[in-house]
Coordinates of N, CA and C in Angstrom, one line a residue:
M1 N 0.8 -1.2 0.0 CA 0.0 0.0 0.0 C 0.9 1.2 0.0
V2 N 0.6 2.2 -0.9 CA 1.3 3.5 -0.9 C 0.3 4.6 -0.6
E3 N 0.6 5.3 0.4 CA -0.3 6.5 0.7 C 0.4 7.7 0.2
V4 N -0.2 8.5 -0.6 CA 0.4 9.7 -1.2 C -0.1 10.9 -0.3
V5 N 0.9 11.7 0.1 CA 0.7 13.0 0.8 C 1.1 14.1 -0.1
D6 N 0.2 14.9 -0.5 CA 0.5 16.0 -1.4 C 0.7 17.2 -0.6
A7 N 2.0 17.5 -0.4 CA 2.4 18.7 0.4 C 3.0 19.8 -0.5
R8 N 2.7 19.7 -1.8 CA 3.3 20.7 -2.7 C 2.8 22.1 -2.3
G9 N 3.7 23.1 -2.3 CA 3.3 24.4 -2.0 C 3.3 24.7 -0.5
L10 N 3.5 23.7 0.3 CA 3.6 23.9 1.8 C 5.0 24.1 2.2
R11 N 5.2 24.9 3.2 CA 6.5 25.2 3.8 C 6.8 24.4 5.1
C12 N 8.1 24.3 5.4 CA 8.5 23.7 6.6 C 7.8 24.3 7.8
P13 N 7.2 23.6 8.7 CA 7.3 22.1 8.9 C 6.2 21.3 8.4
L14 N 5.3 21.9 7.6 CA 4.0 21.3 7.2 C 4.2 19.9 6.5
P15 N 5.1 19.8 5.5 CA 5.3 18.5 4.9 C 5.6 17.4 5.9
V16 N 6.4 17.6 6.8 CA 6.7 16.6 7.8 C 5.6 16.3 8.8
I17 N 4.8 17.4 9.1 CA 3.6 17.2 9.9 C 2.6 16.3 9.2
R18 N 2.4 16.5 7.9 CA 1.5 15.7 7.2 C 2.0 14.3 7.0
L19 N 3.3 14.1 6.9 CA 3.9 12.8 6.8 C 3.6 12.1 8.1
A20 N 3.9 12.7 9.2 CA 3.7 12.1 10.6 C 2.2 11.7 10.8
R21 N 1.3 12.5 10.4 CA -0.1 12.2 10.5 C -0.5 11.0 9.7
A22 N 0.0 11.0 8.4 CA -0.4 9.8 7.6 C 0.3 8.6 8.1
A23 N 1.5 8.6 8.5 CA 2.2 7.4 9.0 C 1.6 6.9 10.2
S24 N 1.0 7.7 11.1 CA 0.4 7.3 12.3 C -0.9 6.5 12.1
L25 N -1.5 6.6 10.9 CA -2.7 6.0 10.6 C -2.5 4.7 9.8
L26 N -1.3 4.3 9.4 CA -1.0 3.2 8.6 C -0.4 2.1 9.4
P27 N -0.6 0.8 9.0 CA 0.1 -0.3 9.6 C 1.6 -0.3 9.3
P28 N 2.4 -1.0 10.1 CA 3.8 -1.1 9.8 C 4.0 -1.8 8.4
G29 N 5.0 -1.4 7.7 CA 5.3 -1.9 6.4 C 4.6 -1.1 5.3
S30 N 3.8 -0.2 5.6 CA 3.2 0.7 4.6 C 4.2 1.7 4.1
V31 N 3.9 2.2 2.9 CA 4.8 3.2 2.3 C 4.0 4.5 2.2
V32 N 4.7 5.6 2.6 CA 4.1 6.9 2.5 C 5.0 7.7 1.5
E33 N 4.4 8.3 0.5 CA 5.1 9.1 -0.5 C 4.7 10.5 -0.3
V34 N 5.6 11.3 0.0 CA 5.3 12.8 0.3 C 5.8 13.5 -1.0
W35 N 4.8 14.3 -1.6 CA 5.2 15.2 -2.7 C 5.4 16.5 -2.1
A36 N 6.6 17.1 -2.3 CA 6.9 18.4 -1.7 C 7.7 19.2 -2.7
T37 N 7.5 20.6 -2.6 CA 8.3 21.5 -3.3 C 9.2 22.3 -2.5
D38 N 9.1 22.2 -1.2 CA 9.9 23.0 -0.2 C 11.3 22.3 -0.2
P39 N 12.4 23.0 -0.5 CA 13.7 22.4 -0.5 C 14.1 21.9 0.9
A40 N 13.5 22.4 2.0 CA 13.9 22.0 3.3 C 13.5 20.5 3.5
A41 N 12.5 20.0 2.8 CA 12.1 18.6 2.9 C 13.3 17.7 2.6
D42 N 14.3 18.1 1.8 CA 15.4 17.3 1.5 C 16.1 16.8 2.8
A43 N 16.2 17.7 3.8 CA 16.8 17.4 5.1 C 15.7 16.9 6.1
D44 N 14.6 17.5 6.0 CA 13.5 17.3 7.1 C 13.0 15.9 7.1
V45 N 12.7 15.3 5.9 CA 12.1 14.0 5.8 C 13.0 12.9 6.3
P46 N 14.3 12.9 5.8 CA 15.2 11.9 6.4 C 15.5 12.1 7.9
A47 N 15.5 13.3 8.4 CA 15.7 13.6 9.8 C 14.6 13.1 10.6
W48 N 13.3 13.3 10.1 CA 12.2 12.8 10.8 C 12.2 11.2 10.9
C49 N 12.6 10.6 9.8 CA 12.7 9.1 9.8 C 13.7 8.6 10.8
R50 N 14.9 9.3 10.9 CA 15.9 8.9 11.9 C 15.3 9.1 13.3
M51 N 14.7 10.2 13.6 CA 14.2 10.5 14.9 C 13.0 9.6 15.3
R52 N 12.2 9.1 14.4 CA 11.1 8.3 14.7 C 11.3 6.8 14.4
G53 N 12.5 6.5 13.9 CA 12.7 5.0 13.7 C 12.0 4.5 12.5
Q54 N 11.7 5.3 11.5 CA 11.1 4.9 10.3 C 12.2 4.7 9.2
E55 N 11.8 4.1 8.1 CA 12.8 3.8 7.1 C 12.6 4.7 5.9
F56 N 13.7 5.5 5.7 CA 13.7 6.5 4.5 C 14.1 5.7 3.3
L57 N 13.2 5.6 2.3 CA 13.5 4.8 1.1 C 14.1 5.6 0.0
G58 N 14.1 6.9 0.1 CA 14.8 7.7 -0.9 C 13.9 8.8 -1.4
A59 N 14.4 9.6 -2.3 CA 13.7 10.7 -2.9 C 14.0 10.7 -4.4
E60 N 13.0 11.2 -5.2 CA 13.1 11.3 -6.6 C 12.4 12.5 -7.1
A61 N 13.1 13.3 -7.9 CA 12.6 14.5 -8.5 C 11.6 14.1 -9.6
D62 N 10.5 14.8 -9.7 CA 9.5 14.7 -10.7 C 9.6 16.0 -11.6
P63 N 10.3 16.0 -12.6 CA 10.5 17.2 -13.4 C 9.2 17.7 -14.0
E64 N 8.3 16.8 -14.3 CA 7.0 17.2 -14.9 C 6.1 17.8 -13.9
G65 N 6.1 17.3 -12.7 CA 5.3 17.8 -11.6 C 5.9 18.9 -10.8
G66 N 7.2 19.1 -11.0 CA 7.9 20.2 -10.3 C 8.0 20.0 -8.8
H67 N 8.0 18.7 -8.4 CA 8.1 18.4 -7.0 C 9.1 17.2 -6.8
T68 N 9.4 16.9 -5.6 CA 10.2 15.8 -5.2 C 9.3 14.8 -4.5
A69 N 9.4 13.5 -4.8 CA 8.7 12.5 -4.1 C 9.6 11.8 -3.1
Y70 N 9.3 11.9 -1.8 CA 10.0 11.3 -0.7 C 9.3 10.0 -0.3
R71 N 9.9 8.9 -0.2 CA 9.3 7.6 0.2 C 9.8 7.1 1.5
V72 N 8.8 6.8 2.4 CA 9.1 6.4 3.7 C 8.3 5.1 4.0
R73 N 9.0 4.1 4.6 CA 8.3 2.9 5.0 C 8.0 2.9 6.5
T74 N 6.8 2.7 6.9 CA 6.5 2.7 8.3 C 7.0 1.4 9.0
V75 N 7.7 1.6 10.1 CA 8.4 0.4 10.7 C 7.6 0.1 12.0
D76 N 7.1 1.0 12.7 CA 6.3 0.8 13.9 C 5.3 1.9 14.1
D77 N 4.6 1.8 15.2 CA 3.7 2.9 15.5 C 4.4 4.2 15.8
T78 N 4.0 5.3 15.1 CA 4.6 6.6 15.3 C 3.8 7.3 16.3

């Protein structure tokens, strides 16, 4: 299951807050994909994963959509 969180146009800390909210509602092993345009998400999403014990799967720029997609696998209850 992949849950998409559209945080395009939102500034720090809102993309990570939306990620945390989505992750808390999903069972372990689920994937959350955060779409963000805020450059701070490059550091914020991996940092949140480290602090919360979640698995950062990587980031990929979407040149057509003008955003970056950050993928996180939920490991445990957040």
